[in-house]
CSV table of C-alpha atoms and ligand atoms in Angstrom, one decimal:
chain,number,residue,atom,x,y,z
A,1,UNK,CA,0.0,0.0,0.0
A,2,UNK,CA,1.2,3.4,-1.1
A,3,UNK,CA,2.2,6.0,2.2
A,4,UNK,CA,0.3,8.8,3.1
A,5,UNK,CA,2.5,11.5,1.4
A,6,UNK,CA,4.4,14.4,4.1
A,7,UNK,CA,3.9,17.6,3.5
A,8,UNK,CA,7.5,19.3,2.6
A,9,UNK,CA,7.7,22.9,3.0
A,10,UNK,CA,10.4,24.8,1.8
A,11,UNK,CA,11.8,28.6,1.2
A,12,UNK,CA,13.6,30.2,-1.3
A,13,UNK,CA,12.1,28.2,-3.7
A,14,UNK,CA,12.9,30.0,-6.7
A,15,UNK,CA,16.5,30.7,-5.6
A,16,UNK,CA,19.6,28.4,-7.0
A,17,UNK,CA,19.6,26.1,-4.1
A,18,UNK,CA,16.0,25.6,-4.3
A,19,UNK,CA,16.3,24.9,-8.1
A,20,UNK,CA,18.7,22.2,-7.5
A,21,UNK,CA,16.9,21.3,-4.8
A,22,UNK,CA,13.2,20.3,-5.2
A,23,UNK,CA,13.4,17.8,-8.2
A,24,UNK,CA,15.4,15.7,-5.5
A,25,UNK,CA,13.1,15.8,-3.5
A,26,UNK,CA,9.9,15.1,-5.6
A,27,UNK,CA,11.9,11.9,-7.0
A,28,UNK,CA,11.7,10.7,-3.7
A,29,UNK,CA,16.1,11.0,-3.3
A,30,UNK,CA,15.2,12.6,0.8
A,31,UNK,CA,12.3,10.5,1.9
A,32,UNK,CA,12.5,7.6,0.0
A,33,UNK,CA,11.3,5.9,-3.4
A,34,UNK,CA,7.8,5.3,-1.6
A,35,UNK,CA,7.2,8.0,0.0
A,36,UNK,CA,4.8,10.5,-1.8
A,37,UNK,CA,5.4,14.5,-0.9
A,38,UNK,CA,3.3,17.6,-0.6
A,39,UNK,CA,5.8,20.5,-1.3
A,40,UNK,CA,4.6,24.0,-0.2
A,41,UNK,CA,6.6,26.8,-1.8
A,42,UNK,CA,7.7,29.7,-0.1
A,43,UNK,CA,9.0,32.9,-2.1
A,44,UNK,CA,9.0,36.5,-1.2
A,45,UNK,CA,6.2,38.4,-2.0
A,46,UNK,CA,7.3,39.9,-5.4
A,47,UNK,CA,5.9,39.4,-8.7
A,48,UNK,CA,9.1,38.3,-10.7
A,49,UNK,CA,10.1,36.1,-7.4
A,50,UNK,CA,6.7,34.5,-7.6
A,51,UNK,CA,6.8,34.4,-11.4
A,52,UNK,CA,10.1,32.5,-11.7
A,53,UNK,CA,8.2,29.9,-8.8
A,54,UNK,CA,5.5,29.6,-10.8
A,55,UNK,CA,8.2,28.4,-13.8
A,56,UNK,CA,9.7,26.0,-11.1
A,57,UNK,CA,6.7,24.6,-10.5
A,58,UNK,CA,6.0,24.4,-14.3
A,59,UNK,CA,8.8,22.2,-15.1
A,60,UNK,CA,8.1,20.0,-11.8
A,61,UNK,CA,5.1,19.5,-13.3
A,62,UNK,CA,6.5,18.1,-16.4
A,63,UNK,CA,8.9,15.4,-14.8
A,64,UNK,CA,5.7,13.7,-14.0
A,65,UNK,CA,7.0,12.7,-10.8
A,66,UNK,CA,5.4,9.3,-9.6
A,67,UNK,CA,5.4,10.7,-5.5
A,68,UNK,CA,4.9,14.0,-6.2
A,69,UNK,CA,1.3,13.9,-4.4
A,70,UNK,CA,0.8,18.0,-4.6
A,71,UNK,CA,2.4,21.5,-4.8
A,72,UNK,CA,1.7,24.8,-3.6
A,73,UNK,CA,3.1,28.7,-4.1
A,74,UNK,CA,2.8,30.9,-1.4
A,75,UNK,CA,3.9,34.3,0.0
A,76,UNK,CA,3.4,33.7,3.5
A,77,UNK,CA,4.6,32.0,5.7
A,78,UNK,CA,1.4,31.5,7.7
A,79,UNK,CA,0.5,29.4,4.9
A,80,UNK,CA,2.9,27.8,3.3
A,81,UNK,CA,4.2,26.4,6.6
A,82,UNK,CA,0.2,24.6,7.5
A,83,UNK,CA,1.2,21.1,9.2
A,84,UNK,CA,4.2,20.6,7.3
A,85,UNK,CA,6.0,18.0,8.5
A,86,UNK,CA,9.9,18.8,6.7
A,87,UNK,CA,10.5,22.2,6.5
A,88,UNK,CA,13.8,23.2,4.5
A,89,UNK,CA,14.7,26.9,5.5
A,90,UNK,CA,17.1,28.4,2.4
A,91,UNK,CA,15.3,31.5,1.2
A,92,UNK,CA,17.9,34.4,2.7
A,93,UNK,CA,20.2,36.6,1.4
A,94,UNK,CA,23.5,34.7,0.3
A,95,UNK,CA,26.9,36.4,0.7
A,96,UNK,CA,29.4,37.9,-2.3
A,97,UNK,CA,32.9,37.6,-3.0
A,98,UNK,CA,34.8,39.2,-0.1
A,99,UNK,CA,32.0,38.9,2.7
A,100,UNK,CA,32.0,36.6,5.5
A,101,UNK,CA,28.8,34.5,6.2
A,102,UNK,CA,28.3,37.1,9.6
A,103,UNK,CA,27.6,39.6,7.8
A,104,UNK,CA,24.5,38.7,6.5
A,105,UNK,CA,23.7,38.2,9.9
A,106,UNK,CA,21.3,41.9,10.1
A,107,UNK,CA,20.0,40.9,6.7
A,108,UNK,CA,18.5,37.2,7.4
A,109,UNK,CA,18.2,37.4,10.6
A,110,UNK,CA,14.6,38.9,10.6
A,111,UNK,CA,13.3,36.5,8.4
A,112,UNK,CA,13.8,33.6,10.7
A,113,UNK,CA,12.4,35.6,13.1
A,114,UNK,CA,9.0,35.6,11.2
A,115,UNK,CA,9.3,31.8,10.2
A,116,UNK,CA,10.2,30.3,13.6
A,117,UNK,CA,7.0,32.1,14.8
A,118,UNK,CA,5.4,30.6,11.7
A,119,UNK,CA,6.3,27.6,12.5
A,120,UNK,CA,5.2,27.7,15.9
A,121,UNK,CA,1.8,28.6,15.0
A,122,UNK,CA,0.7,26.3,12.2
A,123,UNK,CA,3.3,23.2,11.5
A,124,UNK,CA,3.0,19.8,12.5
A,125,UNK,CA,4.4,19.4,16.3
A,126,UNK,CA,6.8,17.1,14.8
A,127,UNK,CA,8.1,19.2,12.2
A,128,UNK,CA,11.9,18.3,11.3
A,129,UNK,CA,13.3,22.2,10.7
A,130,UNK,CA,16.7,22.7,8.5
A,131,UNK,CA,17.8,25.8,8.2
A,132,UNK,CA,20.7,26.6,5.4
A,133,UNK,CA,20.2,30.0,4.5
A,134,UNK,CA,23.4,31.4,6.5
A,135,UNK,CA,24.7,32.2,8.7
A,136,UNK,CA,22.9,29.0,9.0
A,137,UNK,CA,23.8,28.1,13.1
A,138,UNK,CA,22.4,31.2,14.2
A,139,UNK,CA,20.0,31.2,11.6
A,140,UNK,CA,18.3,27.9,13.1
A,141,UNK,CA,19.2,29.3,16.7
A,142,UNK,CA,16.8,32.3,16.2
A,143,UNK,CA,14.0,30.4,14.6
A,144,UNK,CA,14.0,27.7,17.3
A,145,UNK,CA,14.1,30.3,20.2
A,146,UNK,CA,11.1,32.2,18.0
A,147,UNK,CA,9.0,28.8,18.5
A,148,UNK,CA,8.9,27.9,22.1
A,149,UNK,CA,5.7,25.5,21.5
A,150,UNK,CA,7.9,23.0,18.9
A,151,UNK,CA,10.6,20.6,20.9
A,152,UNK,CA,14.2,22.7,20.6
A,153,UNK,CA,15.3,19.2,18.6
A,154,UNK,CA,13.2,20.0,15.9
A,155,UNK,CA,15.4,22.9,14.7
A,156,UNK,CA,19.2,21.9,13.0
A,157,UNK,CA,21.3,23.6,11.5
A,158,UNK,CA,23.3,22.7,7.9
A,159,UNK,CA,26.5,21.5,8.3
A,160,UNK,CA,27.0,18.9,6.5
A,161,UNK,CA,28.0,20.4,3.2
A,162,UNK,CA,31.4,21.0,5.5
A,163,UNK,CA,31.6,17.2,6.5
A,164,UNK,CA,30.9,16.4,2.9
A,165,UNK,CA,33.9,19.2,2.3
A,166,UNK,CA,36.1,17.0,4.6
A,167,UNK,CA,35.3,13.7,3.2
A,168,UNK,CA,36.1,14.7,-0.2
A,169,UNK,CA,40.0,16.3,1.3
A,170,UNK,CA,40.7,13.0,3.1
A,171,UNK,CA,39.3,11.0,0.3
A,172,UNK,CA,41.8,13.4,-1.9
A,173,UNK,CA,44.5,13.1,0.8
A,174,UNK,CA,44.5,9.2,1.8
A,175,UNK,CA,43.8,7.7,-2.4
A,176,UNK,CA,40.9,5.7,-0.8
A,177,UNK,CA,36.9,5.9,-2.0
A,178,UNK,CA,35.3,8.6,-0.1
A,179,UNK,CA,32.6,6.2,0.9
A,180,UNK,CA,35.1,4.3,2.7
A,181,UNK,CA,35.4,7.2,5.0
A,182,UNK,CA,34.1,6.5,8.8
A,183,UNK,CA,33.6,8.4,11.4
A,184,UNK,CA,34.0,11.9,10.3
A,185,UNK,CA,33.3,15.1,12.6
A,186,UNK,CA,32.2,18.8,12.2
A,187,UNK,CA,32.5,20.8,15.4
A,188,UNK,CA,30.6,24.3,15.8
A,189,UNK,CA,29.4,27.0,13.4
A,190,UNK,CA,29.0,26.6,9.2
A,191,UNK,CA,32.1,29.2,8.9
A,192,UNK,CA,35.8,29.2,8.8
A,193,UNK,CA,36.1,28.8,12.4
A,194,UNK,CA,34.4,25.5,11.9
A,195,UNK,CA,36.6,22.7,13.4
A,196,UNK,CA,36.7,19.3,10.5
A,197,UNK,CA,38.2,16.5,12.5
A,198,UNK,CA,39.5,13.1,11.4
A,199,UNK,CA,41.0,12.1,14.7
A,200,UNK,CA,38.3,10.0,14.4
A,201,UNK,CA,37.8,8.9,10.9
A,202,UNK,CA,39.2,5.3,9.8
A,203,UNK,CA,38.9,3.4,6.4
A,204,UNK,CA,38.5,-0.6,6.9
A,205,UNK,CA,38.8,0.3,10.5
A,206,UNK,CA,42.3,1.5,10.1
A,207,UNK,CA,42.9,5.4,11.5
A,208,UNK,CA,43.0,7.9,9.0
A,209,UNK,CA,45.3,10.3,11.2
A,210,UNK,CA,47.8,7.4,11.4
A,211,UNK,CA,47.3,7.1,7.5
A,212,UNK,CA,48.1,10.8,7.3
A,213,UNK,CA,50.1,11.7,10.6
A,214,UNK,CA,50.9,15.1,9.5
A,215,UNK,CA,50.1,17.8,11.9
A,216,UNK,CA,51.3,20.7,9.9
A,217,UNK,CA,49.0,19.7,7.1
A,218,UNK,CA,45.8,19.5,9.2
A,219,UNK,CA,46.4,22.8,10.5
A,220,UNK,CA,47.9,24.5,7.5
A,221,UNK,CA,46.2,22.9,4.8
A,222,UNK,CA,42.9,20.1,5.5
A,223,UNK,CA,41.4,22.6,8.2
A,224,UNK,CA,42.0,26.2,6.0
A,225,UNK,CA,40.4,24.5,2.8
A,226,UNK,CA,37.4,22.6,4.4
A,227,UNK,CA,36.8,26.4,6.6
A,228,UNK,CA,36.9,28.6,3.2
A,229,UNK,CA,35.4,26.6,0.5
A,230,UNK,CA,32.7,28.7,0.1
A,231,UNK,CA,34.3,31.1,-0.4
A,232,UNK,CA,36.8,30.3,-2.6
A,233,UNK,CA,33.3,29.1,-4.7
A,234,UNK,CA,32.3,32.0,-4.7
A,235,UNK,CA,35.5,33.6,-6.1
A,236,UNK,CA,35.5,30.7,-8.6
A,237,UNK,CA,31.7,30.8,-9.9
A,238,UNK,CA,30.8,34.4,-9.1
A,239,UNK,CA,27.8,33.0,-7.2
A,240,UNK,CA,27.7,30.3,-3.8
A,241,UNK,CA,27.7,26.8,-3.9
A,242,UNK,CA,24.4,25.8,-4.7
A,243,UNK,CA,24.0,22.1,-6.3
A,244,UNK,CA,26.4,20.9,-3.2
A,245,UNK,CA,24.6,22.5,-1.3
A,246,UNK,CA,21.3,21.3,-2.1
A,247,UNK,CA,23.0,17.7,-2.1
A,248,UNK,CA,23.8,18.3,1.3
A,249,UNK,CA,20.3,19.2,2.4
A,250,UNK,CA,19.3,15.9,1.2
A,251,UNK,CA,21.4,14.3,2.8
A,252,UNK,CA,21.4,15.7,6.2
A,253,UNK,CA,17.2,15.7,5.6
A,254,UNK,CA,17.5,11.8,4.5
A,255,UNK,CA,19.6,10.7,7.2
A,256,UNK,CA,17.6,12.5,9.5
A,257,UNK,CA,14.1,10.9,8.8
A,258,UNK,CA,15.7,7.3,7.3
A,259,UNK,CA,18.7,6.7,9.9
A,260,UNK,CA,22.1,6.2,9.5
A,261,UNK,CA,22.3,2.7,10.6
A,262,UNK,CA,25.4,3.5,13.3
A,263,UNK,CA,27.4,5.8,10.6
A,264,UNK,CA,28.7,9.5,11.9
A,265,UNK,CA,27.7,12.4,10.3
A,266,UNK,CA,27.7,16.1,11.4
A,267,UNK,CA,24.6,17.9,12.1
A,268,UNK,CA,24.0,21.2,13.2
A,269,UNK,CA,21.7,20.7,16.6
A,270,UNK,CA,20.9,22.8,20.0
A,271,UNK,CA,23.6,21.5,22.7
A,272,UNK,CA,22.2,20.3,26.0
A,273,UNK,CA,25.6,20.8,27.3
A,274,UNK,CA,27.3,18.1,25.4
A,275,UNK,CA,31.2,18.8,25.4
A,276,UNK,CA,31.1,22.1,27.5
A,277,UNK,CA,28.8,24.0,24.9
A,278,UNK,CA,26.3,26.1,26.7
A,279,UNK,CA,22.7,24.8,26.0
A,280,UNK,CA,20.7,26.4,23.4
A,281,UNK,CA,24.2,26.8,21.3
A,282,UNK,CA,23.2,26.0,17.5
A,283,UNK,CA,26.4,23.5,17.5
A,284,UNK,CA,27.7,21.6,15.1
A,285,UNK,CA,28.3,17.7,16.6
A,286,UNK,CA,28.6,13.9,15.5
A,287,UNK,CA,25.5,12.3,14.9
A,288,UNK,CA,23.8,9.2,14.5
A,289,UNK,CA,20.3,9.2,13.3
A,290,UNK,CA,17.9,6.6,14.0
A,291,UNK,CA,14.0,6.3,14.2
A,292,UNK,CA,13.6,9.7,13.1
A,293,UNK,CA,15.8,10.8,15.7
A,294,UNK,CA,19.3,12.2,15.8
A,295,UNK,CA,21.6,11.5,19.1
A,296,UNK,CA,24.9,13.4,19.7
A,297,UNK,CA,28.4,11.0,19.7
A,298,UNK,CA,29.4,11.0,23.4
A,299,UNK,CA,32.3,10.8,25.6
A,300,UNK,CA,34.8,11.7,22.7
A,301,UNK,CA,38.4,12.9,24.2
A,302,UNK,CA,39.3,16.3,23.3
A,303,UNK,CA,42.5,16.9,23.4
A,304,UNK,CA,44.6,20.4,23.6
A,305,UNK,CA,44.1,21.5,20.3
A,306,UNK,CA,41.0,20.3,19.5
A,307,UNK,CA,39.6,22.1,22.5
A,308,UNK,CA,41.9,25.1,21.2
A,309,UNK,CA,39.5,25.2,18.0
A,310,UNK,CA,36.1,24.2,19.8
A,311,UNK,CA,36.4,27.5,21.7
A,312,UNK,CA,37.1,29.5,18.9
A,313,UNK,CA,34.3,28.5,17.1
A,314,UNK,CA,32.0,28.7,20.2
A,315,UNK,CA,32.9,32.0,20.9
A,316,UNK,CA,32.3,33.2,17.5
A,317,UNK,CA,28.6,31.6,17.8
A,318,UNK,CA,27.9,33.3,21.3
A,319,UNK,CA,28.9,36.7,19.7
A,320,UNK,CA,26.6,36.2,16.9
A,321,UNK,CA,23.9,34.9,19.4
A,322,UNK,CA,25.0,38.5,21.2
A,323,UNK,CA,24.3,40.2,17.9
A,324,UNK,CA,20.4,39.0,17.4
A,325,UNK,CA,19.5,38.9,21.5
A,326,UNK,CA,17.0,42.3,20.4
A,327,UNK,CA,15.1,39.9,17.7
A,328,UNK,CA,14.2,37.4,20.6
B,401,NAD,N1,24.5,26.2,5.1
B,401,NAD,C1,25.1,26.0,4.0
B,401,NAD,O1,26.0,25.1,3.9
B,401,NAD,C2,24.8,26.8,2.8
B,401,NAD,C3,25.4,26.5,1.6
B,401,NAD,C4,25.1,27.3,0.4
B,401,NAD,C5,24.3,28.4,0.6
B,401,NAD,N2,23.8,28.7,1.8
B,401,NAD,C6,22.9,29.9,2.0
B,401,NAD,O2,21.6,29.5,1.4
B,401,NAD,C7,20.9,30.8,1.2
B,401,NAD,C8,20.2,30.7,-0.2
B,401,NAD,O3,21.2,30.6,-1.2
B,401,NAD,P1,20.8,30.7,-2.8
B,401,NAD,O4,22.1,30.5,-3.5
B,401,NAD,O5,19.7,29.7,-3.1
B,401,NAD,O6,20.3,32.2,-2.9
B,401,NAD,P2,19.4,32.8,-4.0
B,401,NAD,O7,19.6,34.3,-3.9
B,401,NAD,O8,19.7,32.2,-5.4
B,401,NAD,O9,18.0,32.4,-3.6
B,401,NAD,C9,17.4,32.8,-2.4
B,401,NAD,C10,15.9,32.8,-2.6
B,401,NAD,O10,15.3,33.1,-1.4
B,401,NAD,C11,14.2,34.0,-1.6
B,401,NAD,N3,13.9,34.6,-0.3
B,401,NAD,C12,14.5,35.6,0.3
B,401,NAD,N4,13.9,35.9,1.4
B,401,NAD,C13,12.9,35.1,1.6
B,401,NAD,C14,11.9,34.9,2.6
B,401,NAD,N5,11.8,35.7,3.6
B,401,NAD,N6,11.0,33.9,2.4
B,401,NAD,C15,11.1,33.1,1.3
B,401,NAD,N7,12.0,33.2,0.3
B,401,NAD,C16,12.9,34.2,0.5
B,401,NAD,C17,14.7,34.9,-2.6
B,401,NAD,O11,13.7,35.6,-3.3
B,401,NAD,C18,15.5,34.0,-3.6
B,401,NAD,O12,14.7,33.5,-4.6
B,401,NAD,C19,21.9,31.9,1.3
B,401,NAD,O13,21.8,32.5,2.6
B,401,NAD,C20,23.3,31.1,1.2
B,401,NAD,O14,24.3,31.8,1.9
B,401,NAD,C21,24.0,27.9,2.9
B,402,LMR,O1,30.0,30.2,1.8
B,402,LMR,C1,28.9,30.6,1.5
B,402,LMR,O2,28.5,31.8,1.7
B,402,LMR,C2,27.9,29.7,0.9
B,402,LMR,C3,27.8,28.4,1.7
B,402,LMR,O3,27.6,28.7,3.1
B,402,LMR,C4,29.0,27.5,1.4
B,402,LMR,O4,29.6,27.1,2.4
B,402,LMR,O5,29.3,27.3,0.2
């Protein structure tokens, strides 16, 4: 017997990411091959933004997608957002060559603001929240704090383009497949203070830092190219990453919802005071998802440096969360 199709709401629908984005999803690549999807469009309220959805929608409309069950444009968040149960939060403002993702921190912030209370008012209780548009921890941070009556473990934040980042490097760096990779992390905020570590990682159970067991090019090399890839996309295209990114959405939404049968991978999540990070921090940890639920890898060591880098990046996250204390 068929599923009940979900009702998938997302933003910034007629923005790159979203264009690379919601064929994906209507093919069934995030919630699986039987699972039929409702998609609710969200664009500003602008007629050539609400034009170029209606276009979107046009060509879904002529992949014939077998599970796509419905689809709906809207301007408001009130209603696009009506018992969704996946919402997928990219519409904001992306950065250009030679800003970093805080400064779009006054421009975006505002409109996550408006769709956590959204949310709080008319989407399913169980409502699995992503948030990419960046800066995308504090992004996720304001929207959860904006929705007091949805569970705080609803709301993540993207990082997993960055552990995708890392893979690739270590992939790159060791000559082995990438999906031989285990055991990948992403500590703390989606920007170059981000802290990619393979102290973990192994390949056929054998350690990838013994593999490697170079220092100088973790710290002068692997972390520095993982931290500014976006922006060095964005010096390369013109525009930011937006098919990887949307890949990575997937992913983190897929793993999410379907489990990750014991495999690592990094989510952005609110910390309960896992590691030392205040709770409420939009942090980005291990993970293993299962049964629709994701659980933080415990009990870790951390040693000098890594704790060196954690800081770093939790400091810059608390000063954004400083920065957008008025909106809340
Ligand atoms: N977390 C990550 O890893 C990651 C990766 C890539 C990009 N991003 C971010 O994702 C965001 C989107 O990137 P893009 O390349 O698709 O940008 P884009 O400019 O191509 O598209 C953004 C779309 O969002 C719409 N929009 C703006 N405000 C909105 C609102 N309040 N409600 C609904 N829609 C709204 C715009 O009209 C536009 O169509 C940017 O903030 C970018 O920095 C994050
Ligand atoms: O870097 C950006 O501004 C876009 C995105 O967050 C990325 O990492 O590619």
């Amino acid at each position: 017997m068929m599923k009940k199709p979900v009702r998938v709401a997302v933003t910034g629908a007629a923005g790159q990411i979203g264009y690379a984005l919601l064929f994906r999803i209507a093919s069934g690549e995030m919630l699986g091959k039987d699972q039929p999807v409702i998609l609710q469009l969200l664009e500003i309220p602008d007629e050539k933004a609400q034009k170029a959805l209606k276009g979107v929608m046009m060509e879904l409309e002529d992949c014939a997608f077998p599970l796509l069950a419905g689809m709906e444009a809207h301007s408001d968040a009130m209603t696009a957002f009506k018992d969704t149960d996946y919402a997928l939060l990219v519409g904001a403002r992306p950065r250009g060559p030679g800003m970093e993702r805080a400064d779009l921190l006054a421009a975006n912030a505002q409109i996550f603001t408006a769709q956590g209370k959204a949310l709080n008012a008319v989407a399913s209780r169980n409502v699995k929240v992503l948030v990419v548009g960046n800066p995308a921890n504090t992004n996720a941070y304001i929207a959860m704090k904006s929705a007091p009556d949805l569970p705080r473990k609803n709301f993540t934040a993207m990082l997993r383009l960055d552990h995708n980042r890392a893979l690739s490097q270590i992939a790159a760096k060791t000559g082995k497949p990438v999906a031989s990779i285990k055991q990948m992390a992403v500590w703390g905020n989606h920007s170059p203070t981000m802290y990619a570590d393979y102290r973990f990682a192994t390949v056929e159970g054998a350690p990838v830092k013994d593999m490697i067991n170079d220092q100088v090019w973790n710290k002068d090399v692997f972390l520095p190219t993982v931290g500014k890839r976006g922006a060095a996309i964005i010096e390369a295209r013109g525009l930011s990453s937006a098919a990887s990114a949307a890949n990575a959405a997937i992913d983190h939404m897929r793993d999410w919802a379907l489990g990750t049968n014991g495999a690592w991978v990094t989510m952005g999540v609110p910390s309960n005071g896992e590691y030392g990070i205040p709770k409420d921090v939009m942090f980005g940890y291990p993970v293993t998802c299962e049964g629709g639920e994701y659980k933080i890898v415990e009990g870790l060591p951390i040693d000098e440096f890594s704790q060196e880098c954690i800081n770093k990046t939790l400091a810059e996250l608390q000063g954004e969360q400083d920065g957008v204390k008025h909106l809340l």
